[in-house]
């Protein structure tokens, strides 16, 4: 379910994003209503969360982010290196990606097979 709310997106992202997925909801700022790229990006996260049983997704996401913040010492650089974000950004422009996406596809990004780790 997609919920359009600038307030909720700002609360959950500290104003740093236009959308966020918190299973089972996708929150998007109203200005991005109908933006297929943003919606696809967030739907990729929804699939990732579902296959990782939600809690495991958040644990891996947090560990990946913390590891990258230690390595890169930059919030945005760390965020962009989170394996789940790497997959979502790599395929956000492909509207058919989720139809052919393999199970646990995001794990490929943890081991550098799709770019440098």
Backbone as JSON, one array per atom type, in Angstrom:
{
  "sequence": "XXXXXXXXXXXXXXXXXXXXXXXXXXXXXXXXXXXXXXXXXXXXXXXXXXXXXXXXXXXXXXXXXXXXXXXXXXXXXXXXXXXXXXXXXXXXXXXXXXXXXXXXXXXXXXXXXXXXX",
  "N": [[0.85, -1.17, 0.0], [0.59, 2.16, -0.88], [1.32, 5.19, 0.65], [0.85, 8.57, 0.59], [2.58, 11.07, 1.99], [4.17, 13.81, 3.09], [4.89, 14.56, 5.67], [5.17, 12.07, 7.12], [7.2, 10.81, 5.62], [9.28, 12.62, 6.04], [9.56, 12.38, 8.83], [10.35, 9.68, 9.12], [12.69, 9.62, 7.58], [14.21, 11.72, 8.32], [13.97, 13.9, 6.71], [15.54, 13.41, 4.48], [14.9, 11.98, 2.2], [12.7, 11.06, -0.56], [11.02, 9.02, -0.4], [10.16, 6.04, 1.45], [10.24, 2.66, 2.47], [8.49, 0.8, 4.71], [7.76, -2.11, 5.72], [4.41, -3.2, 5.8], [4.16, -0.99, 4.14], [4.55, 1.66, 1.75], [5.87, 4.78, 1.82], [5.59, 7.91, 0.37], [6.5, 11.17, -0.73], [4.0, 13.6, -1.56], [4.58, 15.07, -3.9], [5.85, 13.3, -5.55], [3.94, 11.65, -6.51], [2.8, 9.18, -8.61], [5.27, 8.93, -9.83], [7.08, 6.76, -11.5], [9.66, 5.73, -11.25], [10.49, 6.25, -8.59], [8.48, 4.84, -7.24], [8.98, 2.24, -8.21], [11.56, 1.82, -7.19], [11.01, 1.79, -4.43], [9.29, -0.39, -4.34], [11.02, -2.44, -4.96], [12.48, -2.48, -2.6], [10.4, -3.33, -0.93], [10.02, -5.96, -1.81], [12.53, -6.99, -1.13], [12.41, -6.77, 1.66], [10.3, -8.49, 2.25], [11.27, -11.03, 1.39], [13.38, -11.31, 3.12], [12.22, -11.62, 5.51], [11.52, -9.33, 6.92], [12.54, -8.41, 9.63], [15.15, -9.44, 9.5], [16.0, -8.15, 7.22], [16.12, -5.44, 8.11], [18.11, -5.69, 10.07], [20.36, -6.5, 8.53], [20.47, -4.3, 6.83], [21.02, -2.19, 8.62], [23.5, -3.06, 9.7], [25.04, -3.09, 7.35], [24.93, -0.37, 6.66], [26.17, 0.82, 8.92], [28.73, -0.37, 8.8], [29.6, 0.76, 6.4], [29.5, 3.5, 7.02], [31.52, 3.69, 8.88], [33.7, 2.99, 7.27], [33.6, 4.89, 5.18], [32.98, 7.34, 6.28], [30.98, 9.19, 5.71], [27.7, 10.14, 5.43], [25.93, 10.03, 3.14], [27.47, 8.61, 1.27], [27.77, 6.21, 2.62], [25.1, 5.36, 2.78], [24.53, 4.99, 0.04], [26.06, 2.77, -0.46], [24.9, 0.67, 0.83], [23.82, -2.62, 0.53], [21.16, -3.22, -0.23], [20.22, -0.79, -1.18], [21.91, -0.45, -3.34], [21.03, -2.44, -5.12], [18.36, -1.54, -5.53], [18.73, 1.05, -6.64], [20.14, 0.35, -8.93], [18.23, -0.88, -10.5], [15.94, 0.68, -10.6], [14.93, 2.07, -12.79], [13.92, 0.16, -14.44], [11.02, -1.13, -15.29], [10.19, -3.77, -15.46], [11.75, -5.29, -13.84], [11.14, -6.5, -11.3], [9.52, -8.6, -12.06], [11.22, -10.46, -13.15], [13.19, -10.76, -11.33], [15.5, -12.54, -9.34], [15.26, -14.66, -6.46], [16.48, -13.4, -3.42], [18.22, -11.64, -4.69], [19.5, -9.3, -3.96], [21.63, -10.0, -2.35], [23.78, -10.48, -3.97], [24.98, -8.05, -4.25], [26.36, -7.7, -1.95], [28.75, -8.95, -2.14], [30.26, -7.81, -4.07], [29.84, -8.5, -6.77], [28.39, -7.0, -8.49], [29.64, -4.48, -9.15], [32.02, -2.54, -7.27], [32.74, -3.62, -3.98]],
  "CA": [[0.0, 0.0, 0.0], [1.36, 3.41, -0.97], [0.76, 6.31, 1.41], [1.51, 9.83, 0.21], [2.63, 11.96, 3.15], [5.47, 14.47, 3.3], [5.18, 14.52, 7.1], [5.67, 10.75, 7.51], [8.5, 10.58, 4.97], [10.26, 13.44, 6.76], [9.77, 11.8, 10.16], [11.09, 8.42, 9.01], [13.98, 9.78, 6.89], [14.81, 12.98, 8.78], [13.92, 14.84, 5.59], [16.62, 13.14, 3.54], [14.46, 11.13, 1.09], [11.36, 11.32, -1.09], [10.23, 7.84, -0.12], [10.72, 5.01, 2.33], [9.4, 1.48, 2.61], [8.46, 0.16, 6.02], [6.82, -3.19, 5.43], [4.04, -3.41, 4.4], [3.77, 0.29, 3.55], [5.48, 2.53, 1.03], [5.56, 6.19, 2.08], [6.18, 8.76, -0.66], [6.03, 12.55, -0.66], [2.96, 13.82, -2.56], [5.13, 15.59, -5.16], [6.32, 12.17, -6.35], [2.78, 10.83, -6.86], [2.84, 8.7, -9.99], [6.64, 8.82, -10.32], [7.3, 5.32, -11.63], [11.01, 5.38, -10.8], [10.46, 6.23, -7.12], [7.61, 3.73, -6.83], [9.69, 0.99, -8.5], [12.65, 1.74, -6.21], [10.44, 1.39, -3.14], [8.75, -1.75, -4.48], [12.17, -3.34, -4.86], [12.71, -2.62, -1.15], [9.31, -4.13, -0.38], [10.35, -7.35, -2.13], [13.69, -7.35, -0.31], [11.96, -6.93, 3.04], [9.47, -9.68, 2.31], [12.07, -12.25, 1.29], [14.29, -11.38, 4.28], [11.36, -11.71, 6.69], [11.47, -7.98, 7.47], [13.49, -8.14, 10.71], [16.49, -9.74, 9.0], [16.3, -7.05, 6.3], [16.53, -4.26, 8.87], [19.38, -6.0, 10.71], [21.41, -6.44, 7.51], [20.53, -2.91, 6.36], [21.72, -1.41, 9.65], [24.91, -3.49, 9.73], [25.67, -2.62, 6.11], [25.08, 1.08, 6.77], [27.18, 1.13, 9.94], [30.03, -0.76, 8.24], [29.98, 1.75, 5.39], [29.74, 4.81, 7.64], [32.86, 3.58, 9.47], [34.67, 2.97, 6.18], [33.54, 6.06, 4.3], [32.84, 8.55, 7.12], [30.1, 10.1, 5.0], [26.35, 9.57, 5.49], [25.38, 9.71, 1.82], [28.28, 7.55, 0.67], [27.43, 4.97, 3.33], [23.74, 5.0, 2.33], [24.58, 4.51, -1.34], [26.78, 1.49, -0.5], [24.08, -0.39, 1.45], [23.56, -3.57, -0.55], [19.77, -3.13, -0.68], [20.11, 0.44, -1.98], [22.63, -0.68, -4.6], [20.12, -3.16, -6.02], [17.21, -0.7, -5.87], [19.16, 2.1, -7.58], [20.57, -0.27, -10.19], [17.09, -1.37, -11.29], [14.75, 1.51, -10.42], [14.41, 2.52, -14.09], [13.47, -1.02, -15.17], [9.7, -1.47, -14.76], [9.97, -5.21, -15.5], [12.76, -5.95, -13.02], [10.58, -7.35, -10.25], [8.93, -9.79, -12.68], [12.27, -11.44, -13.46], [14.18, -10.74, -10.25], [15.72, -13.8, -8.64], [15.15, -14.64, -5.0], [17.68, -12.93, -2.72], [19.12, -10.99, -5.66], [20.26, -8.23, -3.31], [22.85, -10.53, -1.73], [24.87, -10.38, -4.94], [25.62, -6.75, -4.06], [27.18, -7.76, -0.74], [30.03, -9.58, -2.44], [30.94, -7.07, -5.12], [29.66, -9.03, -8.11], [27.76, -5.96, -9.31], [30.33, -3.26, -8.78], [32.98, -2.71, -6.18], [32.14, -3.76, -2.64]],
  "C": [[0.9, 1.24, 0.0], [0.61, 4.51, -0.22], [1.56, 7.55, 1.04], [1.44, 10.8, 1.38], [4.03, 12.52, 3.31], [5.87, 14.37, 4.78], [5.8, 13.18, 7.5], [7.03, 10.45, 6.88], [9.58, 11.37, 5.7], [10.58, 12.88, 8.15], [10.67, 10.57, 10.06], [12.48, 8.57, 8.4], [14.74, 11.02, 7.34], [14.92, 13.99, 7.63], [14.94, 14.59, 4.5], [16.19, 12.31, 2.32], [13.08, 11.55, 0.61], [10.45, 10.12, -0.86], [10.95, 6.89, 0.81], [9.71, 3.86, 2.4], [9.58, 0.89, 3.99], [7.36, -0.89, 5.94], [5.61, -3.14, 6.35], [3.69, -2.12, 3.65], [4.92, 0.94, 2.8], [5.0, 3.95, 1.28], [6.31, 7.03, 1.06], [5.64, 10.17, -0.49], [5.03, 12.78, -1.79], [3.48, 14.31, -3.91], [5.6, 14.48, -6.09], [5.18, 11.23, -6.74], [2.86, 10.45, -8.34], [4.24, 8.58, -10.57], [7.03, 7.34, -10.32], [8.67, 4.88, -11.12], [11.04, 5.26, -9.27], [9.63, 5.05, -6.63], [8.31, 2.39, -7.07], [10.82, 0.77, -7.5], [12.11, 1.22, -4.88], [9.82, -0.01, -3.2], [9.86, -2.8, -4.45], [12.49, -3.56, -3.38], [11.63, -3.47, -0.49], [9.58, -5.61, -0.61], [11.53, -7.83, -1.28], [13.26, -7.63, 1.13], [11.16, -8.2, 3.21], [10.32, -10.94, 2.3], [13.05, -12.4, 2.46], [13.5, -11.41, 5.6], [11.41, -10.45, 7.55], [12.55, -7.71, 8.52], [14.93, -8.38, 10.24], [16.93, -8.64, 8.03], [16.83, -5.85, 7.07], [17.86, -4.48, 9.59], [20.53, -5.89, 9.71], [21.58, -5.01, 7.01], [21.35, -2.08, 7.35], [23.2, -1.77, 9.72], [25.66, -2.99, 8.51], [25.92, -1.11, 6.17], [26.18, 1.44, 7.76], [28.59, 0.78, 9.45], [30.51, 0.31, 7.25], [30.21, 3.14, 5.97], [31.12, 4.82, 8.31], [33.92, 3.68, 8.38], [34.74, 4.3, 5.44], [33.43, 7.39, 5.04], [31.98, 9.64, 6.46], [28.73, 9.45, 4.93], [25.86, 9.13, 4.12], [26.15, 8.59, 1.14], [27.96, 6.21, 1.31], [26.06, 4.46, 2.89], [23.78, 4.38, 0.94], [25.3, 3.16, -1.47], [26.02, 0.36, 0.2], [23.64, -1.33, 0.33], [22.13, -3.49, -1.08], [19.56, -1.88, -1.53], [20.8, 0.26, -3.33], [21.73, -1.41, -5.6], [18.98, -2.26, -6.46], [17.59, 0.4, -6.86], [19.55, 1.52, -8.93], [19.39, -0.63, -11.09], [15.84, -0.5, -11.2], [14.14, 1.99, -11.73], [13.85, 1.37, -14.93], [12.12, -1.47, -14.61], [9.42, -2.97, -14.72], [10.91, -5.99, -14.57], [12.16, -6.92, -12.01], [9.97, -8.63, -10.81], [9.98, -10.87, -12.94], [13.35, -11.53, -12.37], [14.27, -12.1, -9.57], [15.61, -13.6, -7.13], [16.5, -14.27, -4.39], [18.69, -12.28, -3.65], [19.99, -9.93, -5.0], [21.56, -8.73, -2.7], [24.04, -10.5, -2.68], [25.65, -9.08, -4.74], [26.49, -6.72, -2.81], [28.59, -8.25, -1.04], [30.72, -8.98, -3.64], [30.78, -7.6, -6.52], [29.03, -8.02, -9.05], [28.37, -4.61, -8.95], [31.25, -3.53, -7.62], [32.27, -2.77, -4.84], [32.6, -2.66, -1.72]]
}
